[in-house]
Structure formats: structure tokens, C-alpha cells
Coordinates of C-alpha atoms in Angstrom, one line a residue:
M201 CA 16.7 11.6 28.1
S202 CA 13.5 13.6 27.7
D203 CA 10.3 12.2 26.4
R204 CA 10.7 14.4 23.3
E205 CA 14.2 13.0 22.7
A206 CA 13.1 9.5 23.2
K207 CA 10.4 9.8 20.6
R208 CA 12.8 11.5 18.0
P209 CA 14.2 9.1 15.4
M210 CA 17.8 8.2 16.3
L211 CA 20.6 9.7 14.3
R212 CA 22.3 7.1 12.2
S213 CA 25.8 6.1 13.4
T214 CA 29.0 6.8 11.4
F215 CA 29.3 3.0 10.9
E216 CA 25.8 2.8 9.5
Q217 CA 26.4 5.7 7.1
Q218 CA 29.7 4.2 6.0
T219 CA 27.9 0.9 5.3
D220 CA 25.4 2.8 3.2
Q221 CA 28.2 4.5 1.3
Q222 CA 29.8 1.1 0.6
A223 CA 26.5 -0.1 -0.7
G224 CA 26.2 2.8 -3.1
T225 CA 23.9 5.0 -1.0
I226 CA 24.2 8.6 0.2
T227 CA 26.1 9.7 3.3
Y228 CA 24.6 12.6 5.3
T229 CA 26.2 15.0 7.7
E230 CA 24.9 15.1 11.3
E231 CA 23.2 18.5 10.6
E232 CA 21.4 17.0 7.6
T233 CA 20.3 14.0 9.6
K234 CA 19.0 16.2 12.4
D235 CA 17.1 18.3 9.8
Y236 CA 15.5 15.2 8.4
C237 CA 14.6 13.8 11.8
L238 CA 12.9 17.1 12.8
F239 CA 11.0 16.9 9.4
I240 CA 9.8 13.4 10.4
E241 CA 8.4 14.9 13.7
R242 CA 6.6 17.7 11.9
I243 CA 5.1 15.4 9.3
K244 CA 3.8 13.1 12.0
Q245 CA 2.2 16.1 13.9
K246 CA 0.7 17.4 10.7
S247 CA -0.6 14.2 9.1
G248 CA -0.2 11.3 11.5
I249 CA 2.2 9.7 8.9
D250 CA 5.2 8.3 10.7
L251 CA 8.1 8.3 8.2
A252 CA 10.3 6.7 10.7
Q253 CA 8.5 3.4 10.0
Y254 CA 9.5 3.5 6.4
K255 CA 12.9 2.2 5.2
E256 CA 15.1 5.3 5.8
A257 CA 17.5 5.1 2.8
Q258 CA 14.7 4.7 0.2
M259 CA 12.4 7.3 1.7
R260 CA 15.0 9.9 2.5
R261 CA 16.5 9.6 -1.0
R262 CA 13.1 10.0 -2.6
L263 CA 12.1 13.0 -0.5
N264 CA 15.5 14.6 -1.0
T265 CA 15.0 14.4 -4.7
L266 CA 11.6 16.1 -4.4
R267 CA 12.8 18.8 -2.0
M268 CA 15.7 19.8 -4.3
K269 CA 13.5 19.7 -7.4
L270 CA 11.2 22.2 -5.7
G271 CA 14.1 24.4 -4.7
Y272 CA 14.2 24.1 -0.9
A273 CA 17.6 24.1 0.8
S274 CA 16.5 22.1 3.9
F275 CA 13.7 19.9 5.1
A276 CA 12.8 22.6 7.5
A277 CA 12.1 25.0 4.6
F278 CA 10.3 22.2 2.8
A279 CA 8.0 21.6 5.8
D280 CA 7.3 25.3 6.1
A281 CA 6.3 25.4 2.4
M282 CA 3.9 22.4 2.9
N283 CA 2.1 24.3 5.7
K284 CA 1.5 27.2 3.4
D285 CA 0.7 25.5 0.1
A286 CA -1.6 22.4 0.0
N287 CA -0.3 21.6 -3.6
I288 CA 3.2 21.1 -2.2
Y289 CA 1.8 18.9 0.6
H290 CA -0.1 16.7 -1.9
E291 CA 3.0 16.4 -4.1
F292 CA 4.9 15.2 -1.0
L293 CA 2.2 12.6 -0.4
D294 CA 2.3 11.5 -4.1
R295 CA 6.1 11.0 -3.9
M296 CA 5.9 9.3 -0.5
T297 CA 3.3 6.7 -1.3
I298 CA 4.8 5.4 -4.6
N299 CA 1.5 5.3 -6.6
V300 CA 2.5 2.8 -9.3
S301 CA -0.1 0.1 -10.0
E302 CA -1.6 -1.8 -12.9
F303 CA -4.7 -4.0 -13.5
W304 CA -4.0 -7.7 -12.9
R305 CA -0.3 -6.8 -12.0
N306 CA 1.6 -10.1 -12.0
P307 CA -1.3 -11.8 -13.9
T308 CA -0.5 -15.4 -12.8
R309 CA -1.3 -14.4 -9.3
W310 CA -4.6 -12.9 -10.3
H311 CA -5.5 -16.0 -12.2
T312 CA -4.7 -18.0 -9.0
L313 CA -7.0 -15.7 -7.1
K314 CA -9.8 -16.2 -9.7
D315 CA -9.4 -19.9 -10.2
L316 CA -8.3 -21.3 -6.8
I317 CA -8.6 -18.8 -3.9
I318 CA -12.1 -17.3 -4.5
P319 CA -13.7 -20.8 -5.1
E320 CA -12.1 -22.0 -1.9
L321 CA -13.4 -18.9 0.1
V322 CA -17.0 -19.3 -1.2
K323 CA -17.2 -22.9 0.0
E324 CA -17.7 -21.3 3.5
S325 CA -19.6 -18.1 2.5
K326 CA -20.8 -16.6 -0.7
R327 CA -20.9 -13.2 1.0
L328 CA -17.3 -12.2 0.8
K329 CA -15.9 -9.2 2.8
C330 CA -12.9 -7.9 0.9
W331 CA -10.4 -5.2 1.6
S332 CA -7.9 -3.7 -0.8
A333 CA -5.4 -2.0 1.5
A334 CA -3.1 0.8 0.2
C335 CA -5.1 0.6 -3.1
S336 CA -3.4 3.6 -4.8
T337 CA -5.4 4.7 -7.9
G338 CA -7.7 1.7 -7.7
E339 CA -6.4 -0.8 -10.2
E340 CA -6.3 -3.7 -7.7
P341 CA -9.9 -3.3 -6.2
Y342 CA -11.3 -2.9 -9.7
S343 CA -9.4 -6.1 -10.7
L344 CA -10.9 -7.9 -7.8
A345 CA -14.4 -6.5 -8.6
M346 CA -14.1 -7.9 -12.2
I347 CA -13.3 -11.4 -10.8
L348 CA -16.1 -11.3 -8.3
D349 CA -18.6 -10.1 -10.9
D350 CA -17.5 -12.8 -13.3
A351 CA -18.1 -15.4 -10.6
G352 CA -21.6 -14.0 -9.8
L353 CA -20.5 -12.9 -6.3
I354 CA -20.3 -9.1 -6.6
Q355 CA -23.9 -8.3 -5.5
Q356 CA -23.7 -10.2 -2.2
S357 CA -20.1 -9.2 -1.5
S358 CA -18.4 -6.0 -0.3
I359 CA -15.2 -4.4 -1.4
T360 CA -13.6 -1.6 0.7
A361 CA -10.5 0.1 -0.8
T362 CA -8.3 2.4 1.3
D363 CA -5.3 4.6 0.9
I364 CA -3.5 7.3 2.9
D365 CA -3.5 9.7 0.0
E366 CA -6.7 11.5 -0.8
N367 CA -5.5 12.5 -4.3
V368 CA -5.1 8.9 -5.4
L369 CA -8.4 8.0 -3.9
A370 CA -10.0 10.8 -6.1
K371 CA -8.4 9.3 -9.1
A372 CA -9.6 5.8 -8.2
K373 CA -13.1 7.1 -7.9
E374 CA -12.8 8.8 -11.3
A375 CA -11.6 5.4 -12.7
V376 CA -10.0 6.7 -16.0
Y377 CA -6.7 5.1 -16.9
L378 CA -4.2 5.0 -19.7
E379 CA -4.5 2.0 -22.0
R380 CA -1.2 0.5 -20.9
A381 CA -2.5 -0.1 -17.4
F382 CA -4.8 -2.8 -18.9
K383 CA -2.1 -4.7 -20.7
D384 CA -2.5 -7.8 -18.5
V385 CA -6.3 -7.8 -18.2
P386 CA -7.9 -10.7 -20.0
P387 CA -9.5 -9.4 -23.2
S388 CA -13.0 -10.6 -22.3
F389 CA -12.8 -8.8 -18.9
K390 CA -11.5 -5.6 -20.6
A391 CA -14.4 -5.7 -23.1
R392 CA -17.0 -6.4 -20.4
Y393 CA -15.9 -3.9 -17.7
S394 CA -14.4 -0.9 -19.4
T395 CA -15.0 1.5 -22.3
Q396 CA -12.1 2.9 -24.4
A397 CA -11.9 6.5 -25.7
G398 CA -8.6 7.2 -27.6
D399 CA -5.7 6.2 -25.4
T400 CA -7.7 6.2 -22.2
I401 CA -10.0 3.6 -20.7
R402 CA -12.9 4.2 -18.2
I403 CA -14.2 1.6 -15.8
N404 CA -17.9 1.0 -16.3
E405 CA -20.2 2.6 -13.7
S406 CA -21.8 -0.7 -12.7
L407 CA -18.4 -1.8 -11.4
K408 CA -17.5 1.5 -9.8
R409 CA -20.6 1.3 -7.7
E410 CA -19.4 -1.9 -6.0
I411 CA -16.4 -0.4 -4.3
Q412 CA -16.3 1.9 -1.3
F413 CA -13.1 4.1 -1.2
R414 CA -12.0 5.8 1.9
K415 CA -8.9 7.3 3.5
H416 CA -7.0 5.0 5.9
N417 CA -3.5 5.0 7.5
L418 CA -2.2 1.4 7.8
L419 CA 0.3 2.3 10.6
T420 CA -2.1 4.2 12.9
D421 CA -5.7 3.5 12.1
S422 CA -7.7 0.5 13.4
F423 CA -8.6 -2.4 11.1
E424 CA -12.1 -3.8 10.7
T425 CA -12.3 -7.6 11.4
N426 CA -13.8 -10.7 9.8
H427 CA -12.5 -10.2 6.3
D428 CA -12.6 -13.1 3.9
L429 CA -9.9 -11.5 1.7
I430 CA -7.3 -8.8 2.2
I431 CA -5.2 -7.6 -0.7
C432 CA -2.1 -5.5 0.2
R433 CA 0.5 -5.8 -2.5
N434 CA 3.9 -4.0 -3.2
V435 CA 3.6 -1.8 -0.1
M436 CA 5.2 -3.7 2.7
I437 CA 8.6 -3.5 1.0
Y438 CA 8.8 0.2 1.9
F439 CA 8.4 -0.3 5.6
T440 CA 11.0 -1.2 8.3
E441 CA 11.1 -4.8 9.5
E442 CA 9.4 -3.8 12.8
A443 CA 6.6 -2.0 11.0
K444 CA 6.1 -5.0 8.7
Q445 CA 5.8 -7.4 11.6
Q446 CA 3.2 -5.2 13.2
L447 CA 1.2 -4.9 10.0
Y448 CA 1.2 -8.6 9.3
M449 CA -0.1 -9.2 12.8
K450 CA -2.8 -6.6 12.3
F451 CA -3.8 -8.1 8.9
A452 CA -4.0 -11.6 10.5
Q453 CA -6.2 -10.3 13.2
A454 CA -8.4 -8.6 10.6
L455 CA -9.1 -11.9 8.8
R456 CA -11.7 -14.4 9.8
P457 CA -10.4 -18.0 10.4
G458 CA -9.8 -19.3 6.9
G459 CA -9.6 -15.9 5.4
V460 CA -6.8 -15.0 3.0
L461 CA -4.1 -12.4 2.8
F462 CA -2.8 -11.7 -0.8
V463 CA 0.6 -10.0 -0.9
G464 CA 3.0 -8.7 -3.6
S465 CA 5.6 -10.7 -5.6
T466 CA 8.5 -9.4 -3.5
E467 CA 6.8 -9.7 -0.1
Q468 CA 6.9 -13.4 0.7
I469 CA 6.3 -14.1 4.4
F470 CA 9.0 -16.5 5.5
N471 CA 7.6 -17.5 8.8
P472 CA 3.8 -17.1 8.5
S473 CA 3.0 -19.3 11.5
Q474 CA 4.2 -16.5 13.9
Y475 CA 1.1 -14.5 12.7
D476 CA -1.2 -17.5 12.8
L477 CA -1.0 -17.7 9.0
E478 CA -0.1 -20.6 6.7
S479 CA 1.0 -20.6 3.1
M480 CA -1.9 -21.5 0.8
E481 CA -0.5 -20.7 -2.7
T482 CA 2.5 -18.6 -3.6
F483 CA 1.9 -15.1 -2.1
F484 CA -1.4 -16.2 -0.6
Y485 CA -1.6 -16.8 3.2
R486 CA -4.6 -18.3 5.0
K487 CA -5.4 -17.6 8.6
K488 CA -5.5 -20.8 10.6
K489 CA -8.7 -22.1 11.9
A490 CA -9.1 -22.9 15.6
S491 CA -9.1 -26.7 15.0
E492 CA -5.7 -26.5 13.1

């Protein structure tokens, strides 16, 4: 087998496709699968994004829908169009990255962060280094900034927010949202940190200044270290098990001893000790200290 063949995502077996069909998913011909695998290679060469590390059934179905909506008969034609038209490429990124978020999404968890996790972290340091990974359009880092400001910690803390999609980062920096995105925000926080105009709400400039947004690929880029808090929610569910294991290890290495990883409500880590983590509260995992 050549190096090129070894690096190419493997074609799914007939058994795997039949299993998918029984589960209500789509069955593809060998030619269609080869077309998709070559598309994966071209996307990785173009952007560094490795679609092979995302759950195949979900990602392929989503991209098939977009490809057909745009009128391309094959993934090869779709890739050619992306190389010629940046708007098509950005539409691909938007579809791939599932940019759905809200402020204080799953509010009970954010109240846990506010009332239990942050007070525990500041016992060791009032200068918190925080990272909102795969931040989408910015709702989660702004939710964190509200909590830190309310606690009097924002000025001496740092918040970095990253995403692979430059379009959503631009929207995050603009910080203008539909009113429904604020449905779970405590009224006092909404009044203090935002301004409403019609059916849109704008985050106040004082809060916007506290967040540094930048592009980052979780699967390929290096992670900074010594974070007190990392938030990465509702993203891991789209990755393969192997990719998830690699990312949890990288997140753990990016935390200081005693630092906390905050994950989504469908992303419970069932064996956190393999990453040198321990459960602190539901969906919060603390990096073990050397003495533990």
C-alpha cells in the first residue's frame, strides 16, 4: 500500500453500510464513497481541516445536503467550486461547524460555574486564564465574561475565544444577536451587559474588550498551557471516538493542576482518570494535582 493510499480514509465495508441502513441512515455506492474520500483529502490540503476525524454519517449527510442544494453532482465538482468561489467555501465551513449556540445554554450548568466552580478556582488565583474553545458566534465567552465581571474578576483575568471558522469569529466580534439567544440569561445580567434595539441585542463595548478572539483548529493546532478554565461544549459529539480521546488528553494537558474543563450536556466523560481528570460537578472535570 502506498503512503497516499495509507493516508486516504478507508472505504466503508458493505456490512457497515448495511448496518447504517438498518439504523435509518443512507447507503452509498463505492463510487460515491470514493468521491467523498477524495473530497476529504482536498479539504485537508486546502484548509487543514480533517473531516475524517468527524463522525462520518453525520458529516457526510450534512455536506451531501449542502452539495445538492447548491446544485453540484459530485463532491469533486463541489470542491472545484470552493476553490473558485470563497462564498461557497465559507458556506461549507458554516455547515460543517454547526454554529448553534445561546447565552447561558443549559442555565443550571452556568449557575454551577458562577456559584461553585469560579469561587473554587479563585481560592488559588484571582487571575484566571480562561479559554472558550470552538466558541462559534461568541455566546459562551460572553456568558463567561458576564460571570467574571459580576464577581469582580474580569480586569485581572484573561479570556481567549477560538474557532476554526473566520465568519463566525467576525460575528462574535460584532456581538449583535437576536433576542431569543438571551432567553436563559438572568435579567439583571441582560440589563447590565447588553443593549436592546428592536428584536436584536448588542453586547456592551466594555464586555467586548475583555475577550480576545482568534482562529484555531482544535485537531491540528497546539494548545496554550496553564489554563484555569477551559470551556468546550457541544462540539465533541461531532468527532470520532479516537479524535475525542486525543482532544480530551490535549485539554487536560492545557489545564494547570486544579484547573477545570467544562463540557456540554451530552458529553459526559465516563472515565476521566485516563486523562488525569476527576469529576468535580456534573459536566465539570478538574485536573488532578500532583499530590492526589
